[in-house]
Each structure stands twice: as C-alpha cells, then as structure tokens.
Amino acid sequence: MLSLDTIVAPATPPGEGGVGIVRLSGPRAVDFLGTTFRGNTTITRMESHRLYYGKLFNSDEERVDEVLAVIMRAPRSYTGEDVVEIHCHGGTQILRSVLDLFLKAGARMAGPGEFTQRAFLNGRLDLAQAEAVIGVIKARSERASRVALDQLDGHLSQKIYKFSEQLKQSLALLEAHIDFPDDEVGALDLPGLLAPLRKISLQVDTLVGSFDVGRVLREGVNVLILGRPNVGKSSLMNAILGESRAIVNEIAGTTRDTLEEQLVLAGFPVRLVDAAGVRDTDDPVEQEGVRRAREKAAVADLVLMVVDGSCPLTGQDILALELCRPDNTLVVVNKSDQAQNCDLERLVGFPCRVSVSAKYSLGLDDLSEAILGLLKGGAASSEGEEGVVVTERRHRDALLLTKAALKELLASAEDSAPLECLAMDLREALSALGLITGETTPDEILDQIFSQFCVGK
Amino acid sequence: MAENYDIIVVGAGHAGCEAALAAARMGCQALLLTLNLDAVAQMSCNPAIGGLAKGHLVREIDALGGEMARNIDATGIQFRVLNTKKGPAVRASRAQADRDLYRARMKQVVEAQEGLDLKQGQVISLVVEGEGVAGVETRDGLRFLAPTVILTTGTFMRGLIHVGLSHYPGGRAGEPPSEGLSDQLRTLGFDVGRLKTGTPPRLDAATIDFSVLEEQPGDPVPKPFSADTLGLDRPQVPCHITYTNERTHEVIRGGLDRSPLYSGVIEGVGPRYCPSIEDKVVRFPEKDHHQIFLEPEGLTSGEVYPNGVSTSLPVDVQLAYLRTMKGLERVEIMRPGYAIEYDYVDPIQLKPSLETKLLRGLYHAGQINGTSGYEEAAGQGLLAGINAVLQVKGREPVVIGRDQGYLGVLVDDLVNLGTKEPYRMFTSRAEYRLLLREDNADQRLSPLGREVGLLTDERWEKFSKKLVDLERGNERLRTKRISPGNHEALDRLGLQGLKNGASLEELLRRPEIGIGDLDFLDAELASFSQEVRSELETEIKYAGYIRRQQEQVERFRRLESLEIPEGFDYDTVSGFSAEVREKLKRVAPRTLGQAGRIPGVTPAAVAILTVFLRR
Ligand SMILES: Cc1cc2nc3c(=O)[nH]c(=O)nc-3n(C[C@H](O)[C@H](O)[C@H](O)COP(=O)(O)OP(=O)(O)OC[C@H]3O[C@@H](n4cnc5c(N)ncnc54)[C@H](O)[C@@H]3O)c2cc1C
C-alpha cells in the first residue's frame, strides 16, 4: 500500500489516437526518465511542470520514439509523488514499447486506480474525491459516468459539506450558549436551532435512500430471464443483445451454468442473466431447479418472466411465476408473431406486461421502455434531490451514522436534556459526516462563535 | 559560590507558586525566584477565580493537591455557581477574591512551606550545560544551580505596556519587565512570539453611585472550591451591573485614532474571547449595549474592577466613555486600563510533561506558553512541578489524558497545536465533557495526586469516604423500592398512577423527580453530603449519555495506547507529504492518537503510520 516503488501505466486509452501518454509515479520516476530520455536539457536541470522535447532510447541505444516529457515534482503532482509524463506517438505498438522500456528499467505496472490511491494516501484528494475517481475508472456506461463525474466535481461532496456547514453552525450556537452567559449571547432559541437539523435529518435520509440507485449504477442492474423450457428465453436474450449496440463485456458462459451478458439498456448498465444455459436443471419443475431459480430471482433487480403467447399457461409457467415479486417483474409475452392464445388474465397481480417476438425482433422498443419504467419506478425514483446519489457503501454508512446521531439529538431535545447532552449528539453527527469530509476541530467551532457573538469580558 | 537546589522556579505568579509548592511538598529542595516579593500570586487582571471551564480547572488542581482552591476559599468575598440552569457538566464555580488577601495568603503558604526558599531576584539567563539546563543567573550576579528549572514568567518577558499612543516597558502595571531571558531562549532555538492582552481601568468606589445600579449577590449558600475547606466564613459582598450605551460607543469610536490597537502600534495577537471594549464596538456595531460588572477588589480596598471594558485607549477617552454609563457619571479612575505585549514561547516545543524538547530539565508553565488566565497557569505550574520532581527522582512523567481532565485537554492542545493567540479554556474544547465535571474532579485525579504524594492522609481519607458513600448511595437507590400500595408516598411524589412499584433509581430517572424528593423514603440516602447526593443524581439522570461518552473514551484510548517510539524517524516513511512529515517531526507525538490530533495530519497519514508501527 505504501509507495516505495515506482509505478507506470498508460494515461490515455490504447488505440490509434494521435498522442499517447505514459505516466510514472514514485520515488524513482525521475531516475527512470534520466536513463531513457535524451533532450537539450539534462534531467537535473529540467524545471518542474514544463514540457521538454527529446528522444527515448532503449538499453541497446535504439531510438524508441520522439517525445515530450514533463516532470512534476512532489508534492505538486496528482499523486503527491514525483510524477513523470511522456507524451509519445499514440499507436498501440509505440505505447507498448514505451511502457516496456520503463518496466525493464524497474518500474512496476500500476494496478487499477493505483495513481488515485497514492494521491489519496499522500493527502492530495479527499476520500470522496478519490472514490469518485475510482468510480470514473470503473464506470461502465454513460449514465454511471455522469454520476461519477458529478461526484468528482463535488456534487456529493458539496451536498455533504453543506450538511456539515449547517451542523457546525448549529453546534457553534449551542456551544456559545454553554460556554458564555446569556447576557452575551442572548437567550437560546432551541426550536430555531432544531429546525434546520430536522431538515438535514430528512435530507440525509433521502441520500441514504439513493444508495441503491448508486449501487445499480456501479455494479449494473441485475436482470434475470426466467421461464419454463422452450418458451424462448435464449432467443429473447439474443434479440436484446442484437439490439444493444453497446456490448461492454462478455463473460464466457461456457464453464458456468448461467450465461451473463453486460450491456447498456435504456441508459442503465445491465447484467443480463439468462437461465437458458442451465439446461433442464433450471427447470422450475425440478426441485433443484426451483431452488436455484428462486435464489436468482431473489437477488435480481428485475425479472423478465417469459411466457408463450401462442398457448395457454402451463403448470410450469405458474410455478415459475410464483418465484417472482410483482414489483420487479415484467411479464414478457413472447411469440407475438403467432396467433395469441394465452389466458393472460390468470396473471393477476403482475400488471407489467409487454408483447414481443424474439424471433423477429418485434416489440423490443416497448420492452426497453417497460424495463426502464420498472427500474425508474423502483430504485431510480429514490435518487436524492438534484440527482445526487450515494454510490459508495462507506459514504452510506457514514450517512447512516449521521442520521442516527441526529435522531438521538432530536429525541434528547424532546426529553429536555441539558445543552451539553444535545451538543454531544450533534458532535457525533458531525464526526460521522467527518468520515467523508474530514474532522471538525473544536477550534473551528470556537472560530464560528467568536465571529458571530460578541463574547468575553 | 552558587547555591544548589533540585528545582528552581522562575516567577512567583499563579503557575510559579503551584510549581514550587508541589516541588517542595513532594520532597525536593526548591527555590522560587521572583521580581517582586510584594507581588507573589498577584492577580494581574480580574480579581476572580473560576468561571466556565476555569472552575473545573481549579477543582482539578485541588484534586491533585494544588493550592489555588484553598487560597480562593480562604480569601473569596463572593461565591457563585454559574450555569445552574444548564446541565450538570457545565456548571462551574466562580468567586470574587480580595486581591490583597489572596496575594498575602499565598505568600504566607509559600513562606511556611518546608524545603522551599522564596527569594527576590530577576533571572536574566539560564545556565546551560550540554543538552540540559543547570541553573539560573540573576541580575544581581547570583547563580543558583539545579538540574531542573521551571520558567513561569507570565506577561513579563520583554513586556511593553500601551496606554493610548504612549508605551513603555513593564511586566504589569507598576512593575518592570523581564529582559534578557527571552533573547537567550531564542538563541537556544526556541520559537519566541509576541502576544497581547489588556485590562480595564480600576475605579474609585467612592465616586460610583451604586444606589441606581442593579445588584448581583453571591449564592445564598456559598460553595467552596476545595475539599479541604470546612466552611466559608468571610463576609460576602455583591457586585453591581451597568451597561454601555450608544453614547459610550460614540465616545469610543471618536478615540479610535489614538488606539494603539487600531493605529497599528501593537503587533502582538490578542485574545478574541477577551476583546477590549473598543474591539467589541468596532466588530459588533449592531449591539447597542454591553453589560459591565462592577466587581469589588476587596473588602477593604476602595478600588472597583469594571469587568467588560478592558481597553488601551488614552486615559482621557477611558474616563469620558466610563462617565457615559449609569452610576458612573462622576467616576474617577484610580489606575488606567492598558494593553500589554509580551514574549511567549510556542508550546509546540514542549513534551506532554511540559519539559521543553530542546533543553533537558527546562520546563515552561503558564502564560509563557501562550495561555491566559490564572487557572490555566496554575494547572500547568502544578503539572510542571510534579514532573520536574519525577525527573529529579528518575521517574516517568505524569501525563493527564484528555479523558481525565481539562488539564489534560489544555496540555494536549498546547503541545499539539501550539498557540498563535492567547489560549483560554472552554468546555467546548473537551470532547468528553460529560465525564469532566466539577463534582467528579477528585475521582478523576485524586488517585494520581495521592500517588505522587501531594494529598495528605486526612484528605485521602475524606476522598475514600466519598467513594464509599457513592457506592452505598447507588446501592440504596437500586435496592430500595416503593410499592404500588404505598399511596402516601406516591401521592407525595405526584405518581398516583404507578402500577408496579419502582426502585428509587427508576424514580430518579424521571425528569420531575430530584434526589431531595426521595429523602423521606430513605434515611440513609438523606444522610449523605450534598455533594455525594448531587453526584448520585447526575450519574443516574444522565446515565445514558455518560455511558455513550465512556464508549467514546474506550475508542479514544485504543489509539492513545499505540505508542510511537521516541526518536522515531519519519524520514523512513515514504508515504507522507512533505507537510505532514514536517508536522510530525515538529510535534514528535508520543502516541498514534496524539499524531491524529495534529492539524494537517490526515487520516491517511495516520493509516500509513499505523502500518509502519505495526511492522
Ligand atoms: C494586563 C493584563 C491583562 C490580563 N488580562 C487577562 C484577562 O483578561 N483574562 C485572563 O484570563 N487573563 C488575563 N491576564 C492573564 C493572567 O494574569 C495570567 O494569565 C496569569 O497571571 C498568568 O500566570 P503566570 O503564573 O503564568 O504569570 P504571572 O501571573 O504573570 O506571573 C509571572 C511572575 O513571574 C515573575 N517573573 C517574570 N520574569 C521574571 C524573571 N526574569 N525573574 C524572576 N521573576 C520573574 C513576575 O514577577 C511574576 O511574579 C492578564 C494579564 C495582564 C498582565
């Protein structure tokens, strides 16, 4: 975890772009540049944060590329360590050889998010920023990346700072009335003091509620395709995949008993889990199959329950249906290209339905719309105000602690507890928020008191 | 030929007296040197001891075996408990002192103390030998040697007094400054800075019309500070209250061009919590009046201390604005108010024992550390005295935790944060405030006072009896029950509806029932002292909060128990930013907990440090 070694990684995505950047960070970053770079200025005389032109050579004195190099000396760099960036030609091949050059020299390939981690460890980022950067790295869809960026430029931080400002303000007021006599600070208006805290308590609640949306954005929505054998599950999966132009990643399903695909559906990163690959073991009629299907349905964010529109429901259909919850189940009536002969009226309690023909890719727009509707109606609607959502469990936990302390505070006030007890609750709330924003020192509270009240003899 | 001592204390102010007394009482040969023997324990400013958070400090000093509480009990002329309408943890005692009596009694105690010599003399330099201090030299050419020296020079080092635009060297009104010492300290590598404080004019009581002013009496039953005090028999006198008004403020604004504060003559940083009246008027123009307490300086003194109008305006402006106030229309000033700038040494250069990091055996205590207030000074003096003795005896120093006392909070803040402006104690500085009450100061600190040898047998017995009574009282409250059939008792308590009976403890948890209401139910409970009874009540009524606070303390102690070895090399830790490294090196924290309290040391840095310490 400690930056004893020097790491290297491409800072631009690989591809045939014009310029590629390779970044080094760590105590030997400048050394490594020294052994490979020849320019008009020698390394020792290069100023921090200035670009220098030169050429890179490997240990056999062969020229690797013509480059621009910049040294950013600690602590004024992104990671807080010595950082070197090499701007080279952008081709994959060149990037690869530049990387190799430094790996050979003794640098280590950076792990995902390791630059950020170092930045954080060296105090260059606050926790919320660091986590958001990691969020950006991991974001797998447009939507998730928007939330991650919001957090980075501090929407979440801003919101939480706002809370913490208000808590500080209230605490200062409270402490002023504890540490100074009434003739200097006036009588305490307790209801007036509590009102904004009540409001914050509700807002914190909303933010905590947004956490599930956050998780969805981070990890993707878990969508399960369920149904009896031969009802058209795999064709539905293929149809959906065919529609989606943004296949992000394919996890080989051959060795597993489920097939998973990741895609972006209606703006959400979706993990589509198909029961098709499970063969008959996933058949709800079989005991084992029922158990497994139930497990999957329980963790799914959304279940696409496929039935055959061309024939009446069977006992197996009903068995499968029993595994579903109405609020997150979309009944997909397949085979709309054939004559419809299904007794859908038996599906009481499952009002969300959509007709499709997986075979001919009909009704897929309706399907995505219905999926979006369900996702938004569920998790997405609990997004915090201004679209701020909490995506990190740690943030959520801190907010939960804050909420609990505020609840204690309001209860204490209800019981007419003395001011120092209220202050204790409020300090707890503040220090819980401090897990995200950093601590508040007693001096800051005193500063506020002195700036607001004419106190002292 | 030089005289030899174990401990030399420089300055017989509030810090110095405690330090010297503790040293001698713990069995060392001590010398107390001071500029002027007629000003031992002089109250430079307000003739009062205690107040919010300060009262707590005085009780802690008493619990450890210090002198301040006994001294004010013996010379106090008005006792009051403040914040009675607020909670039990922030109730605080305050007393007006008879300034002359306070000083005289402390001098007598010092003189009578075996093993302690009191001498007049100005120390102009320290005797340094190798990496340690070895003694002091006075202006009269005398040399005194000791392996430990405690500097408690207050506001005297290069003191500069300002009244209006004129200024002159002085350590306090009417007294010379201390020259030379701070220059030597600077040369030795200490960070010497400049602070400022001020005091109001003293008024002639005969020229004040008290008949038109609101009177503020002391408490009907005055409560002493010290557990040793059996009774307070001195007559109690009232204070009086008057107010500034728009005219007062006008006069003050009119004189600002001759204020050393607003014309830039004063460089030192002043205390924000003790603003001068001109500061209040400038910074809070919307306030149309300020309350002023007229406090008697003593039973026989003809001087009055107007609390709330500290000032460094020219004397003619002082007089003019005073005369705008009700009751002061014909007032005369006996001593003008003034501001004083003085040298202090940044306490970040101290260990938690108050020994300096630079010079072995040298301790700093009191205002020299950038604090202000008699109580803050006395507490530090006591602690420095104790630790100097322990050093002489080759024992480990005493460090009081933030969870153990305001004294612990004070010293921890000083050594971690340093001071940039005069530091005064507030209850809000203590994170475990509910545990740091006046009523349990002895439970928190007397065992320590006993261990170092400052508590007498008699006092220890008294304390032990209190513990027994508390235990017994708790047991009575838990076991004694009142049955639902006891209608008479229930009627008396206004609890007619009680179905299942209840223990006295359960009854006491009800907000409307105080421990006094239960007296008729249990004779033994009623027989305990008022002090024990009120503590029982507090511990039960706020049990939930107290328990939570104790849990916080547990967590705090865990980090506090992770020690950082002395001389730990922060340069070997590569994950730190230069800034964090510099701060850690400067403070050289003793524990991981302390490291985390240094401003600018991030949680990430503490995490890194943890990793390194674990290896
Ligand atoms: C004008 C003024 C206004 C103040 N206003 C406030 C206020 O508003 N609120 C507040 O809380 N506190 C105030 N104080 C501070 C309060 O008086 C001090 O905090 C407290 O007295 C400090 O105690 P001490 O023991 O550190 O030093 P002091 O009480 O100042 O005692 C220092 C002693 O050291 C002696 N000494 C100094 N140098 C030498 C030397 N070289 N050799 C021998 N002896 C030496 C002096 O003679 C003196 O006896 C004020 C002080 C002054 C002077």
CSV table of N, CA and C in Angstrom, one decimal, chain B residues 114-188:
chain,number,residue,atom,x,y,z
B,114,GLU,N,8.1,24.0,54.0
B,114,GLU,CA,9.4,23.4,54.3
B,114,GLU,C,10.0,23.0,53.0
B,115,GLY,N,11.3,23.2,52.8
B,115,GLY,CA,12.0,22.8,51.6
B,115,GLY,C,11.9,23.8,50.5
B,116,LEU,N,11.2,24.9,50.7
B,116,LEU,CA,11.0,25.9,49.7
B,116,LEU,C,11.6,27.3,50.1
B,117,ASP,N,12.5,27.8,49.3
B,117,ASP,CA,13.0,29.2,49.6
B,117,ASP,C,12.4,30.1,48.6
B,118,LEU,N,12.0,31.2,49.2
B,118,LEU,CA,11.4,32.3,48.3
B,118,LEU,C,12.4,33.5,48.3
B,119,LYS,N,12.8,33.9,47.2
B,119,LYS,CA,13.8,35.0,47.1
B,119,LYS,C,13.4,36.0,46.0
B,120,GLN,N,13.7,37.2,46.2
B,120,GLN,CA,13.5,38.2,45.2
B,120,GLN,C,14.8,38.3,44.3
B,121,GLY,N,14.5,38.4,43.0
B,121,GLY,CA,15.7,38.5,42.1
B,121,GLY,C,15.2,38.3,40.7
B,122,GLN,N,15.8,39.0,39.8
B,122,GLN,CA,15.4,38.9,38.4
B,122,GLN,C,16.4,37.9,37.7
B,123,VAL,N,15.8,36.9,37.1
B,123,VAL,CA,16.7,35.9,36.4
B,123,VAL,C,16.9,36.5,35.0
B,124,ILE,N,18.2,36.6,34.7
B,124,ILE,CA,18.5,37.2,33.3
B,124,ILE,C,19.0,36.1,32.4
B,125,SER,N,19.4,35.0,32.9
B,125,SER,CA,19.7,33.9,32.0
B,125,SER,C,19.7,32.5,32.6
B,126,LEU,N,19.6,31.5,31.8
B,126,LEU,CA,19.7,30.2,32.2
B,126,LEU,C,21.2,29.7,32.2
B,127,VAL,N,21.5,28.8,33.1
B,127,VAL,CA,22.8,28.2,33.0
B,127,VAL,C,22.6,26.9,32.2
B,128,VAL,N,23.3,26.8,31.1
B,128,VAL,CA,23.1,25.6,30.2
B,128,VAL,C,24.4,24.7,30.3
B,129,GLU,N,24.2,23.5,30.4
B,129,GLU,CA,25.3,22.5,30.4
B,129,GLU,C,25.0,21.4,29.5
B,130,GLY,N,25.7,21.3,28.4
B,130,GLY,CA,25.5,20.2,27.4
B,130,GLY,C,24.0,20.4,26.9
B,131,GLU,N,23.3,19.3,27.0
B,131,GLU,CA,21.9,19.4,26.4
B,131,GLU,C,20.9,19.7,27.5
B,132,GLY,N,21.3,20.1,28.6
B,132,GLY,CA,20.4,20.3,29.7
B,132,GLY,C,20.6,21.6,30.4
B,133,VAL,N,19.6,22.0,31.2
B,133,VAL,CA,19.7,23.2,32.0
B,133,VAL,C,20.4,22.9,33.3
B,134,ALA,N,21.1,23.8,33.8
B,134,ALA,CA,21.8,23.5,35.1
B,134,ALA,C,21.5,24.6,36.2
B,135,GLY,N,20.8,25.6,35.8
B,135,GLY,CA,20.6,26.6,36.8
B,135,GLY,C,20.2,28.0,36.2
B,136,VAL,N,20.3,29.0,37.1
B,136,VAL,CA,19.9,30.4,36.6
B,136,VAL,C,20.9,31.4,37.1
B,137,GLU,N,20.9,32.5,36.5
B,137,GLU,CA,21.7,33.7,37.0
B,137,GLU,C,20.8,34.9,37.1
B,138,THR,N,21.0,35.6,38.2
B,138,THR,CA,20.1,36.8,38.4
B,138,THR,C,20.9,38.1,38.1
B,139,ARG,N,20.1,39.2,38.0
B,139,ARG,CA,20.7,40.4,37.6
B,139,ARG,C,21.7,40.9,38.7
B,140,ASP,N,21.5,40.4,39.9
B,140,ASP,CA,22.4,40.8,41.0
B,140,ASP,C,23.7,40.0,40.9
B,141,GLY,N,23.9,39.2,39.9
B,141,GLY,CA,25.1,38.4,39.8
B,141,GLY,C,25.1,37.1,40.6
B,142,LEU,N,23.9,36.7,41.1
B,142,LEU,CA,23.8,35.4,41.8
B,142,LEU,C,23.6,34.3,40.9
B,143,ARG,N,24.1,33.1,41.3
B,143,ARG,CA,24.0,32.0,40.5
B,143,ARG,C,23.4,30.9,41.3
B,144,PHE,N,22.3,30.3,40.9
B,144,PHE,CA,21.7,29.2,41.6
B,144,PHE,C,21.7,28.0,40.6
B,145,LEU,N,22.0,26.8,41.2
B,145,LEU,CA,22.1,25.6,40.3
B,145,LEU,C,21.1,24.6,40.7
B,146,ALA,N,20.6,24.0,39.6
B,146,ALA,CA,19.6,22.9,39.8
B,146,ALA,C,19.5,22.2,38.5
B,147,PRO,N,19.2,20.8,38.6
B,147,PRO,CA,19.0,20.1,37.3
B,147,PRO,C,17.7,20.3,36.6
B,148,THR,N,16.8,21.0,37.3
B,148,THR,CA,15.5,21.3,36.7
B,148,THR,C,15.2,22.8,37.0
B,149,VAL,N,14.7,23.5,35.9
B,149,VAL,CA,14.2,24.9,36.1
B,149,VAL,C,12.9,25.0,35.4
B,150,ILE,N,12.0,25.6,36.1
B,150,ILE,CA,10.6,25.8,35.6
B,150,ILE,C,10.4,27.3,35.3
B,151,LEU,N,10.2,27.7,34.1
B,151,LEU,CA,10.0,29.1,33.8
B,151,LEU,C,8.5,29.4,33.8
B,152,THR,N,8.1,30.4,34.6
B,152,THR,CA,6.7,30.8,34.7
B,152,THR,C,6.7,32.3,34.8
B,153,THR,N,7.2,32.9,33.7
B,153,THR,CA,7.4,34.4,33.7
B,153,THR,C,6.2,35.2,33.3
B,154,GLY,N,5.1,34.6,33.0
B,154,GLY,CA,3.9,35.3,32.7
B,154,GLY,C,4.0,36.3,31.6
B,155,THR,N,3.5,37.5,31.8
B,155,THR,CA,3.5,38.6,30.8
B,155,THR,C,4.7,39.4,30.9
B,156,PHE,N,5.8,38.9,31.5
B,156,PHE,CA,6.9,39.8,31.9
B,156,PHE,C,8.0,39.9,30.8
B,157,MET,N,8.2,38.8,30.1
B,157,MET,CA,9.4,38.8,29.2
B,157,MET,C,9.2,39.9,28.1
B,158,ARG,N,10.1,40.8,28.1
B,158,ARG,CA,10.0,42.0,27.1
B,158,ARG,C,8.6,42.6,27.1
B,159,GLY,N,8.0,42.7,28.3
B,159,GLY,CA,6.7,43.3,28.4
B,159,GLY,C,6.7,44.7,27.9
B,160,LEU,N,5.7,45.1,27.2
B,160,LEU,CA,5.6,46.5,26.7
B,160,LEU,C,4.1,47.0,27.0
B,161,ILE,N,4.0,48.0,27.8
B,161,ILE,CA,2.7,48.4,28.2
B,161,ILE,C,2.2,49.6,27.3
B,162,HIS,N,1.0,49.5,26.8
B,162,HIS,CA,0.4,50.6,26.0
B,162,HIS,C,-0.8,51.2,26.6
B,163,VAL,N,-0.7,52.5,26.7
B,163,VAL,CA,-1.9,53.3,27.1
B,163,VAL,C,-2.0,54.4,26.0
B,164,GLY,N,-3.1,54.3,25.2
B,164,GLY,CA,-3.2,55.2,24.1
B,164,GLY,C,-1.9,55.1,23.2
B,165,LEU,N,-1.4,56.2,22.7
B,165,LEU,CA,-0.3,56.0,21.8
B,165,LEU,C,1.1,56.0,22.6
B,166,SER,N,1.0,56.2,23.9
B,166,SER,CA,2.3,56.1,24.6
B,166,SER,C,2.5,54.6,25.1
B,167,HIS,N,3.7,54.3,25.2
B,167,HIS,CA,4.1,52.9,25.6
B,167,HIS,C,5.4,52.9,26.3
B,168,TYR,N,5.5,52.0,27.2
B,168,TYR,CA,6.8,51.9,28.0
B,168,TYR,C,7.0,50.5,28.5
B,169,PRO,N,8.2,50.1,28.7
B,169,PRO,CA,8.5,48.7,29.1
B,169,PRO,C,7.9,48.4,30.5
B,170,GLY,N,7.3,47.3,30.7
B,170,GLY,CA,6.7,46.9,32.0
B,170,GLY,C,6.2,45.5,31.9
B,171,GLY,N,6.2,44.8,33.0
B,171,GLY,CA,5.7,43.4,33.0
B,171,GLY,C,4.3,43.3,33.5
B,172,ARG,N,3.8,44.4,34.1
B,172,ARG,CA,2.5,44.5,34.6
B,172,ARG,C,2.5,46.0,35.2
B,173,ALA,N,1.3,46.6,35.3
B,173,ALA,CA,1.3,48.0,35.7
B,173,ALA,C,2.1,48.1,37.0
B,174,GLY,N,3.1,49.1,37.0
B,174,GLY,CA,3.9,49.3,38.1
B,174,GLY,C,5.0,48.4,38.4
B,175,GLU,N,5.2,47.4,37.4
B,175,GLU,CA,6.3,46.5,37.7
B,175,GLU,C,7.2,46.5,36.4
B,176,PRO,N,8.5,46.2,36.6
B,176,PRO,CA,9.4,46.2,35.5
B,176,PRO,C,9.3,45.0,34.6
B,177,PRO,N,9.7,45.0,33.4
B,177,PRO,CA,9.7,43.8,32.6
B,177,PRO,C,10.9,42.9,32.9
B,178,SER,N,10.8,41.7,32.3
B,178,SER,CA,12.0,40.8,32.4
B,178,SER,C,12.7,40.8,31.1
B,179,GLU,N,14.0,41.4,31.1
B,179,GLU,CA,14.7,41.5,29.9
B,179,GLU,C,15.8,40.4,29.9
B,180,GLY,N,16.2,40.0,28.7
B,180,GLY,CA,17.3,39.1,28.5
B,180,GLY,C,16.9,37.7,28.4
B,181,LEU,N,16.0,37.2,29.2
B,181,LEU,CA,15.7,35.8,29.2
B,181,LEU,C,15.2,35.3,27.8
B,182,SER,N,14.2,36.1,27.3
B,182,SER,CA,13.6,35.6,26.0
B,182,SER,C,14.6,35.6,24.9
B,183,ASP,N,15.6,36.6,24.9
B,183,ASP,CA,16.6,36.6,23.9
B,183,ASP,C,17.4,35.4,24.0
B,184,GLN,N,17.8,35.0,25.2
B,184,GLN,CA,18.6,33.7,25.3
B,184,GLN,C,17.8,32.5,24.8
B,185,LEU,N,16.5,32.5,25.2
B,185,LEU,CA,15.7,31.4,24.7
B,185,LEU,C,15.7,31.3,23.2
B,186,ARG,N,15.5,32.5,22.6
B,186,ARG,CA,15.5,32.5,21.1
B,186,ARG,C,16.9,31.9,20.6
B,187,THR,N,17.9,32.4,21.2
B,187,THR,CA,19.3,31.9,20.8
B,187,THR,C,19.4,30.4,20.9
B,188,LEU,N,18.7,29.9,22.0
B,188,LEU,CA,18.8,28.4,22.2
B,188,LEU,C,17.9,27.6,21.2
